[in-house]
XYZ file of C-alpha atoms in Angstrom:
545
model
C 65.494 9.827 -5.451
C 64.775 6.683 -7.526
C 64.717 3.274 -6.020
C 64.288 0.439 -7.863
C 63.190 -3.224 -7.175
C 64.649 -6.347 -7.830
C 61.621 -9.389 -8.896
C 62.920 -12.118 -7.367
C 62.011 -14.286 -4.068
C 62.445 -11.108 -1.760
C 61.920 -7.595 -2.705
C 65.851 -5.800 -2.538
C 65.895 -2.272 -3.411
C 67.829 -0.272 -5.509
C 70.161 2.562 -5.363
C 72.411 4.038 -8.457
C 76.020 4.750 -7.693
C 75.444 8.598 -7.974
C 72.731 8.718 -5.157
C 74.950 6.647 -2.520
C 77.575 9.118 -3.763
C 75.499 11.939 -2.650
C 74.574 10.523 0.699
C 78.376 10.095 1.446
C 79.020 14.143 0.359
C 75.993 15.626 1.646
C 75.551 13.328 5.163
C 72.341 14.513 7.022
C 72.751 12.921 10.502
C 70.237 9.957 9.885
C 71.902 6.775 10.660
C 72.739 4.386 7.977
C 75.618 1.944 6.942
C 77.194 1.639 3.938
C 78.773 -2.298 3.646
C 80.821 -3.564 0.799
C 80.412 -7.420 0.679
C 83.435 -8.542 -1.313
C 86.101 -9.960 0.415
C 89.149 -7.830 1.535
C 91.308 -8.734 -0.783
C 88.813 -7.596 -3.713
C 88.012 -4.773 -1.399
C 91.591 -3.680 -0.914
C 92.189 -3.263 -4.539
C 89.681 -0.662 -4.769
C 86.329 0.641 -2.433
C 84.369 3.985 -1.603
C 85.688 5.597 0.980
C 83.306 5.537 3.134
C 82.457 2.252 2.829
C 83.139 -0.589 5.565
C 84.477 -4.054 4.347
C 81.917 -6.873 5.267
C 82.801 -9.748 3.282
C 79.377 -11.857 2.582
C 81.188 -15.016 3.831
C 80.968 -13.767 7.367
C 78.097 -11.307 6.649
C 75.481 -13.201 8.985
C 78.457 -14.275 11.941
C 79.728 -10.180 12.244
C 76.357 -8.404 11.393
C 75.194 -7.664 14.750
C 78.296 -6.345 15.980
C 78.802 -4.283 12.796
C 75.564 -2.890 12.832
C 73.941 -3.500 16.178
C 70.174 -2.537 15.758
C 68.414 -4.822 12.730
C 66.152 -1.562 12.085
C 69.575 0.086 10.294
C 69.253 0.980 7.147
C 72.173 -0.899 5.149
C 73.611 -0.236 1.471
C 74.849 -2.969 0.008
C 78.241 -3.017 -2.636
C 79.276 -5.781 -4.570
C 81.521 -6.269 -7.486
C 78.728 -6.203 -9.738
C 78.100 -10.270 -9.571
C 74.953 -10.095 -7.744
C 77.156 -10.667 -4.489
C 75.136 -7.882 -2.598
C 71.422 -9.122 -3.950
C 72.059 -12.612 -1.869
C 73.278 -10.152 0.709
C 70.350 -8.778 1.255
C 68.346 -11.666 1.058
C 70.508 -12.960 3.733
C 69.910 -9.901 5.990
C 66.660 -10.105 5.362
C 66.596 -13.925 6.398
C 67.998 -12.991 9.908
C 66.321 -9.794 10.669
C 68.106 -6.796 9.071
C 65.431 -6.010 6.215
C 66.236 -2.067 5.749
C 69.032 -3.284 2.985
C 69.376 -1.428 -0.405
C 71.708 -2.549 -3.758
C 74.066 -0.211 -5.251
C 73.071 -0.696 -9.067
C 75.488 -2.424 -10.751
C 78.329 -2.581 -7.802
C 81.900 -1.450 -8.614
C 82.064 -1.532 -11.915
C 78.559 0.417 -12.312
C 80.573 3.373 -9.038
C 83.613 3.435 -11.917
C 81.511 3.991 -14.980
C 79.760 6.565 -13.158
C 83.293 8.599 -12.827
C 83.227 8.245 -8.890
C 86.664 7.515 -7.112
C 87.452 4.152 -5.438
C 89.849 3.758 -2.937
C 92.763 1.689 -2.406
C 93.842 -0.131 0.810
C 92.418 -1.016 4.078
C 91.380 1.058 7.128
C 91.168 3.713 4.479
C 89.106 6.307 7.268
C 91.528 5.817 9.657
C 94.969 5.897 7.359
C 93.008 9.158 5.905
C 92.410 10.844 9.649
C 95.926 10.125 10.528
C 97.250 11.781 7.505
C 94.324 15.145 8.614
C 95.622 14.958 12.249
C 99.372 15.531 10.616
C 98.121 18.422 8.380
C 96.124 19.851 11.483
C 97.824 19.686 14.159
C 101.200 19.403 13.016
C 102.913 17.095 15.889
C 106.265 17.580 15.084
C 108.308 14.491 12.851
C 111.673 13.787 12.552
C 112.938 11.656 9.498
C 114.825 8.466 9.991
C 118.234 9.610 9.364
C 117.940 12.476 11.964
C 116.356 9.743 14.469
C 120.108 7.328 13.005
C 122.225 10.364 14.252
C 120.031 11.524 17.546
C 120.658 7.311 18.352
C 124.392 7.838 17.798
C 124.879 10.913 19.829
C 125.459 11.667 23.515
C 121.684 12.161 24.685
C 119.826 9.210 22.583
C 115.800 10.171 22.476
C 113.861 6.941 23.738
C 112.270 5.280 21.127
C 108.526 4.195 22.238
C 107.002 1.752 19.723
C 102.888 2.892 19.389
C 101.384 -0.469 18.235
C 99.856 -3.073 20.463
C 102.496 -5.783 22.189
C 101.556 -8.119 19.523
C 103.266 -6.221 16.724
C 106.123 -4.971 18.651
C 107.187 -8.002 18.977
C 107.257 -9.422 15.390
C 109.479 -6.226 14.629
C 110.661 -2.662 15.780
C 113.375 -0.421 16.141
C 116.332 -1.332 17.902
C 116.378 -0.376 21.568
C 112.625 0.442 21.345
C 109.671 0.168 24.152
C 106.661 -0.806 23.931
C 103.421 1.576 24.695
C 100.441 1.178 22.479
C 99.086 4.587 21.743
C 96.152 4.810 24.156
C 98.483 3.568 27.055
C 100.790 6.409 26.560
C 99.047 8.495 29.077
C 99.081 5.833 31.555
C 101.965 4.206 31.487
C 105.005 6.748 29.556
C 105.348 8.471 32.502
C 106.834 5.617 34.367
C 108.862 4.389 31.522
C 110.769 7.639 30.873
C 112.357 10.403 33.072
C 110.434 13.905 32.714
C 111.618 16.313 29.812
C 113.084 13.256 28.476
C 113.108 13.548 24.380
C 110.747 11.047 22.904
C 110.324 9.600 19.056
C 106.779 7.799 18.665
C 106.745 4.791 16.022
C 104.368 2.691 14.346
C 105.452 0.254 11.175
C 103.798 3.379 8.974
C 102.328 6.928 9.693
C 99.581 6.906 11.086
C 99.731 5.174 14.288
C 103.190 7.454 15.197
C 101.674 10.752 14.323
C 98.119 9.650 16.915
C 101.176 8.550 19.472
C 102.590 11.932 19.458
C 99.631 13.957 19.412
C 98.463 12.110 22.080
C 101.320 12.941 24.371
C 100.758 16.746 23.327
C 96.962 16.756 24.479
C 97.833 15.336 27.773
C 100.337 17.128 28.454
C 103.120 14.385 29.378
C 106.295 16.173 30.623
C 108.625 15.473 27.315
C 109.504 16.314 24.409
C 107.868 14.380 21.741
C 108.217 13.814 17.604
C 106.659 10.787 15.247
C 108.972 9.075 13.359
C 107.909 10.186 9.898
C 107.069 6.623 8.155
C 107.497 4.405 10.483
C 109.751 0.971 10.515
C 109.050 0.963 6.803
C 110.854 4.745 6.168
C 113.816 3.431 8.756
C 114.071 0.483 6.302
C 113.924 3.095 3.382
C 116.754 4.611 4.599
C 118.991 1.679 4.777
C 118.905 0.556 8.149
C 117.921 -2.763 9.833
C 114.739 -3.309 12.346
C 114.807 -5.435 15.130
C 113.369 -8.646 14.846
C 110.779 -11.011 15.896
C 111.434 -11.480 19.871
C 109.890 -11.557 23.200
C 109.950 -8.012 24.400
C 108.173 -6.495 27.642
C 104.933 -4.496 27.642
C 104.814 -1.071 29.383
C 104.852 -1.201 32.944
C 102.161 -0.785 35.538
C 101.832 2.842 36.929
C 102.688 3.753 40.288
C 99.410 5.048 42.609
C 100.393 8.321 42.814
C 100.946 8.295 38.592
C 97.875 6.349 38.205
C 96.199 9.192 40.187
C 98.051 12.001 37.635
C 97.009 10.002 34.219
C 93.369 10.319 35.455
C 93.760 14.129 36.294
C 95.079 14.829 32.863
C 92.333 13.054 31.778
C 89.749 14.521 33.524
C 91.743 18.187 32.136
C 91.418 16.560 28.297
C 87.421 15.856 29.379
C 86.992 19.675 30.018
C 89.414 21.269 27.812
C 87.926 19.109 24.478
C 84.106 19.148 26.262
C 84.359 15.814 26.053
C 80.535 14.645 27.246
C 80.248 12.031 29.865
C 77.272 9.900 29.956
C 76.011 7.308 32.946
C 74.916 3.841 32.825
C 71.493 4.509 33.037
C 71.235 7.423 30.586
C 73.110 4.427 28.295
C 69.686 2.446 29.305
C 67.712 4.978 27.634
C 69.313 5.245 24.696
C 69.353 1.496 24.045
C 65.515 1.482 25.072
C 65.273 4.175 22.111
C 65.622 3.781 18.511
C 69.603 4.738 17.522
C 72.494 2.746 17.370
C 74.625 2.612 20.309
C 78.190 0.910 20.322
C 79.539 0.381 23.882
C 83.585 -0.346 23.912
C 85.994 -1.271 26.143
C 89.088 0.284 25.013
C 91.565 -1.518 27.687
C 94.372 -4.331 25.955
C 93.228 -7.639 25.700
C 94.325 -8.761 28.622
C 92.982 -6.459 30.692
C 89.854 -7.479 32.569
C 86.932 -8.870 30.835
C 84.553 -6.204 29.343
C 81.036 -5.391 31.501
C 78.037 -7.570 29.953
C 77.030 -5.553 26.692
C 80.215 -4.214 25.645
C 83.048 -5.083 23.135
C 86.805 -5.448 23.662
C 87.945 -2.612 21.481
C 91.476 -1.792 22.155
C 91.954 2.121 22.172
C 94.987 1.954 19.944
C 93.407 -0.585 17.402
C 90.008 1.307 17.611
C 91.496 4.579 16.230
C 93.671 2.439 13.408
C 91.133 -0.054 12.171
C 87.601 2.285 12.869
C 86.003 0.537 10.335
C 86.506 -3.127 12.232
C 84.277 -1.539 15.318
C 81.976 1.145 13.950
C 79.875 0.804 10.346
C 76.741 3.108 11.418
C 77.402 6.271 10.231
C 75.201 8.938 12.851
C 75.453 6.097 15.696
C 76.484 7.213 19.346
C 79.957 5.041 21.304
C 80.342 4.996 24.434
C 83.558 4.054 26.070
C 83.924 2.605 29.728
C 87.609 2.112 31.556
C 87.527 1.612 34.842
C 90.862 3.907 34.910
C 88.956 6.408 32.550
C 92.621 6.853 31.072
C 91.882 5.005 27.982
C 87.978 6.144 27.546
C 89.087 9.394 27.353
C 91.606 9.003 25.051
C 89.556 7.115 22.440
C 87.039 9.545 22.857
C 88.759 12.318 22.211
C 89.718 10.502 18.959
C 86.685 9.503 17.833
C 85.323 12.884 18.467
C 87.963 14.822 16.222
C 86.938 11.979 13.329
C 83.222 13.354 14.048
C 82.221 10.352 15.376
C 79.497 10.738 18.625
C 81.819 9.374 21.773
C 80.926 9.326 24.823
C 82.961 8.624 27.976
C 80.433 6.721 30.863
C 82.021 7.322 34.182
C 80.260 4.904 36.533
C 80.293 0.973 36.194
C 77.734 -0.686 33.982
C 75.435 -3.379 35.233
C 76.701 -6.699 36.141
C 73.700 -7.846 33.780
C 72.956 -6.524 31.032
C 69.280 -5.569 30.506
C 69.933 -4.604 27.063
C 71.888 -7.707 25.027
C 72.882 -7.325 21.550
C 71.425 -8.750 19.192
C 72.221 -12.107 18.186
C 71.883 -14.523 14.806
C 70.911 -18.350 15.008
C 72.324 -20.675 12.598
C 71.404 -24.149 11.859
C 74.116 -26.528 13.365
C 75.923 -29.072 11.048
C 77.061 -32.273 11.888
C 80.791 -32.456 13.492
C 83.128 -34.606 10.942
C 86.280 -35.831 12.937
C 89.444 -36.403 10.526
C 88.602 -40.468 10.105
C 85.028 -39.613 8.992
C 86.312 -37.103 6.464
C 88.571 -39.311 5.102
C 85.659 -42.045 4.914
C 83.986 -39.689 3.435
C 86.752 -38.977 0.877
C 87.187 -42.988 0.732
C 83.637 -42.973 -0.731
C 83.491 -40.411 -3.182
C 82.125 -37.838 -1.123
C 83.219 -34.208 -2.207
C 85.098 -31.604 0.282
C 85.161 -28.354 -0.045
C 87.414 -26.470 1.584
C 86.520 -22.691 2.854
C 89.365 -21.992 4.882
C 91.198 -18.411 4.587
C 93.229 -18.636 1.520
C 97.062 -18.180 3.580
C 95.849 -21.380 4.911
C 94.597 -23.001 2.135
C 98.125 -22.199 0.398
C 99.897 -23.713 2.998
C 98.630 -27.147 2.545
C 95.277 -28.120 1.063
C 93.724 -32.040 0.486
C 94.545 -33.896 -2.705
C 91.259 -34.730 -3.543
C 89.378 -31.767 -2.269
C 87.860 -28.027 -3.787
C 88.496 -25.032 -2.979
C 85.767 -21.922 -2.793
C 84.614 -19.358 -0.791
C 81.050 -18.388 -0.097
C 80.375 -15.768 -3.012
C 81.575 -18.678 -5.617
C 79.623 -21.632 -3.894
C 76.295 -21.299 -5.817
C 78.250 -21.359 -8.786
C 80.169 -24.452 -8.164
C 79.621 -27.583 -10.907
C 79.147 -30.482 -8.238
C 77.459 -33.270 -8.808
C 73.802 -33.692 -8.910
C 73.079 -35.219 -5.271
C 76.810 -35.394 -4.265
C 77.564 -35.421 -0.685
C 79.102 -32.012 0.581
C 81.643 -32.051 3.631
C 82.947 -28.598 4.571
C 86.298 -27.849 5.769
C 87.042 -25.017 7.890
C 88.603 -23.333 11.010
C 85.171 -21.664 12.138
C 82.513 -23.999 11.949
C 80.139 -20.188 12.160
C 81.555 -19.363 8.578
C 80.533 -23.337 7.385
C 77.497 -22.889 8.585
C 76.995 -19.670 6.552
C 78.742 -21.734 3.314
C 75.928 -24.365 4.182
C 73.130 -21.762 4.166
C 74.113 -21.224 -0.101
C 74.989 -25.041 -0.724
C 71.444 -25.790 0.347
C 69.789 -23.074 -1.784
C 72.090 -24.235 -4.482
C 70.419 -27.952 -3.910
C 73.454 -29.490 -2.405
C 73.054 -31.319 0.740
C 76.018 -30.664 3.430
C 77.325 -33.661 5.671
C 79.012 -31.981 7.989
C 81.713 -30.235 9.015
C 85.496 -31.167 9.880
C 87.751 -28.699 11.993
C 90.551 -30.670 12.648
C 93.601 -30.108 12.539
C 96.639 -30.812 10.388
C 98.811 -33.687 12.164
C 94.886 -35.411 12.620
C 94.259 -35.199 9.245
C 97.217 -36.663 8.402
C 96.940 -39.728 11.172
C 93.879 -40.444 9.165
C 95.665 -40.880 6.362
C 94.557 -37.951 3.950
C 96.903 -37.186 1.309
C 97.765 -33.913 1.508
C 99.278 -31.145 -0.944
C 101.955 -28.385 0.421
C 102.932 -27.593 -3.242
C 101.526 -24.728 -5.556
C 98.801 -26.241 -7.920
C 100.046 -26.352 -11.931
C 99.286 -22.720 -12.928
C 99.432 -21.046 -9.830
C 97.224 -20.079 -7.496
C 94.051 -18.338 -8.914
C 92.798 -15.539 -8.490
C 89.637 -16.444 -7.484
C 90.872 -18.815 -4.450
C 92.732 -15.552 -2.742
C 90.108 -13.114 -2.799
C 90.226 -12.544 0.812
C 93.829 -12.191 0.779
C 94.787 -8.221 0.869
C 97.388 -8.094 -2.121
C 97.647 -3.989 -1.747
C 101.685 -3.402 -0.739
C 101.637 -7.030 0.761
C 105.126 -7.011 1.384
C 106.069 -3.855 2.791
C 106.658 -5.504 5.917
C 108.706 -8.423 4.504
C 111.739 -6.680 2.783
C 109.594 -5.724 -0.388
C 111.173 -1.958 -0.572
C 108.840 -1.324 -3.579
C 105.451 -2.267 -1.877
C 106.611 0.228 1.036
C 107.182 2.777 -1.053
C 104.369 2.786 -2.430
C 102.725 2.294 0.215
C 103.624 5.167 2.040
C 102.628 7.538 -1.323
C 99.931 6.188 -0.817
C 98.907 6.819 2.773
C 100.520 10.324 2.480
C 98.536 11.426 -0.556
C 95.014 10.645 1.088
C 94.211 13.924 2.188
C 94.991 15.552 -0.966
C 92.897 13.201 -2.316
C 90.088 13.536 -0.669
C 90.132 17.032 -1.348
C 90.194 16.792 -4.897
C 87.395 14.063 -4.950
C 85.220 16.674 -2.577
C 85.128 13.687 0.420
C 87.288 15.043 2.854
C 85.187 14.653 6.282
C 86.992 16.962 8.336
C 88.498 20.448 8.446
C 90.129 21.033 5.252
C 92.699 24.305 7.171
C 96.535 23.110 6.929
C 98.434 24.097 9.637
C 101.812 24.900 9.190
C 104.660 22.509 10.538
C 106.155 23.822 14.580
C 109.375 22.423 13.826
C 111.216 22.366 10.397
C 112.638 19.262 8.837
C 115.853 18.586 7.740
C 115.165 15.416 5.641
C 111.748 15.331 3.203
C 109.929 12.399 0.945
C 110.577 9.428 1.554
C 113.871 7.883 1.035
C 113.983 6.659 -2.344
């Protein structure tokens, strides 16, 4: 293997495309992490799979939860603008200094004839697409689910995503049950041999759903709604809207006591490996990466000192937003176990190293995370921005870009960290940032300075102060439209398959349906390539065109 080394102020080595390429096909259980810096929307348009999304504007803020122990050994991606190089150097700055360069970024990966990827949560859409191929949960197609509705014995529909999303949209008549409370809480929201049809808005989070209430056993008859709210909206038919809708009830004490026996069944039927507190200790007194979740809803409890809310349901759709170590051990604590189990029986099937700890942590942690200290900026309020506008100062405003579209200052810039050092200011001009997380300024103010721009300060406020200070504001698109360069962290990928946008759903659902296949033909697929064949036939297949 060849590494090469950048001359500049730090030392940043060098790996080509076809040697990260390897280490992705031929893994060898060493721990390492494998971060593409751009920002989601650029990252959405096209990655590795493989690859976890850590845009370089929050690169410093998310590091240590993203990759826990500094002594990691990182590749960087970038789009081939020397993105990942400051990367590095930033790393480097705040303690992670194992960080390598893929040579030449994306463009360098293409010319090389290796496959890029579009869409986020790739590893998860692609596992949910495996489990359907493996294990088969039986589906039924939206126009079956229109006529079971219609009939004499209507199934109960039981919507799989967190509250939050339920209640922007679902199916008529449907309950919500996020996937890793369905062996909790289903049992109390539906008779026994009941017939049940899991949901999500897609695939992937109604085929986990039903699987889910096939490993534990619930007492009913369960089938995934084959593409989700978007295939219902295929088909012709209307979702329910945005509304205040319940979450799934509280289980009785004598259910409770049954969801943890089924549990404790999965744990010995899937050798699922249980781990105490202090054997946890030892491991983070050693030298590998440990990630300790909380899989319970957000507004459950507070997680025990050390460990991260990670929402079972979310956890298993968005892997890549908890875990970037490839190689690293999780451990999963629920004081119910319900939901520890669950997510580690997930994570285990994706090949991941779960572990379920079944006594309480410590009240104090002996073992914090690491942590990264920035330099503070001066707080701007809205009247000191606008004096600051008043004389001549510049503002530059770093705010996500569905922000920034929705109203922006007159007389301020827009840019986001990776364009910063490239900014024509001028020479000496006084910088004020404006943002929502005075964290990501901070970062911005890190590059402004190396760029030799002094920053002020820092205004959060919000819009009606802004206005009482009298800032003009703009609400309208800029002549020429927006720019491609100011929405870079906007995902554009099938934006508006939720929205109406029939096309983007479409596609989007080829899309997610085709990874496997894909991954088989690219030689990436991480899991057990044997295709089970369906239990129950269908009567409808595709997706409505």
């Amino acid at each position: 293997m060849t590494v090469e080394t950048l001359a500049q102020d730090l030392a940043v080595p060098v790996l080509s495309p076809a040697t990260v390429m390897q280490r992705l096909r031929q893994p060898d259980g060493r721990e390492w992490a494998f971060l593409d810096v751009r920002e989601a929307g650029e990252a959405a348009d096209g990655h590795p799979f493989g690859s976890v999304n850590l845009p370089y504007s929050r690169l410093e803020r998310d590091i240590a939860q993203m990759v826990p122990r500094p002594a990691t050994p990182i590749i960087l991606i970038d789009g081939g603008d020397g993105i990942a190089d400051r990367a590095a150097r930033a790393l480097q700055r705040v303690g992670w200094r194992d960080a390598t360069v893929t040579r030449g970024g994306i463009p360098a990966w293409e010319a090389a004839g290796l496959p890029l990827f579009k869409g986020v949560h790739t590893w998860s859409k692609a596992f949910g697409e495996w489990v359907q191929h493996h294990f088969a949960p039986p589906e039924i197609s939206p126009i079956d689910l229109a006529r079971a509705m219609a009939g004499p014995n209507p199934p109960a529909l039981v919507d799989g995503r967190p509250l939050n999303e339920h209640q922007l949209f679902t199916l008529p008549d449907a309950l919500s049950c996020p996937n890793a409370e369905l062996p909790l809480r289903l049992q109390a929201m539906v008779g026994e041999g009941r017939e049940v049809v899991i949901h999500c808005a897609g695939r992937t989070r109604s085929i986990i759903g039903a699987q889910t209430v096939r490993d534990f056993g619930l007492p009913v008859r369960v089938t995934a709604l084959r593409d989700g709210t978007q295939g219902w909206e295929l088909a012709g038919y209307r979702r329910a809207g945005k509304a205040e809708r319940p979450a799934a009830p509280t289980p009785t004490v004598d259910l409770l006591d049954l969801a943890k026996a089924r549990a404790r069944a999965v744990m010995k039927q899937h050798s699922l490996p249980e781990v105490s507190a202090q054997v946890v200790a030892n491991w983070l007194n050693g030298d590998g990466t440990v990630y300790r979740l909380d899989p319970r809803p957000v507004d459950e409890g507070t997680p025990p000192a050390g460990f991260r809310r990670a929402p079972g349901t979310t956890l298993i759709q968005q892997t890549d937003q908890f875990v970037a170590v490839k190689a690293a051990r999780v451990v999963l604590w629920d004081p119910l176990l319900v939901r520890a189990v669950f997510a580690a029986l997930w994570l285990r099937r994706m090949g991941i190293e779960a572990f379920v700890q079944t006594d309480a942590p410590p009240k104090d942690d002996p073992h914090p995370p690491a942590t990264v200290s920035l330099r503070a900026l001066p707080q701007l309020s809205a009247r000191q921005l606008a004096a600051h506008v008043a004389t001549g100062g510049t503002v530059i405003d770093i705010r996500p870009s569905a922000d920034w579209r929705a109203w922006r200052l007159a007389s301020g810039k827009r840019a986001l960290r990776p364009s910063l050092a490239s900014m024509t200011l001028q020479e000496g001009a006084a910088v004020a940032l404006l943002a929502h997380d005075e964290t990501l300024a901070r970062l911005a103010a890190i590059d402004l300075a190396d760029a030799g721009h002094a920053v002020a300060g820092v205004c959060t406020a919000a819009l009606h102060d802004l206005t009482a200070a009298g800032l003009a504001l703009d609400t309208a698109p800029p002549l020429g439209g927006w720019q491609a360069t100011d929405l870079l962290d906007e995902v554009q990928f099938c934006a508006g398959r939720h929205s109406g946008n029939l096309d983007d759903a479409r596609t989007y659902l080829d899309w997610e349906s085709g990874l496997v296949a894909r991954l088989q033909a690219c030689d990436l697929m991480p899991w057990p390539s044997r295709l089970a064949t369906p239990e129950l036939p269908l009567k409808e297949t595709g997706h409505v065109r």
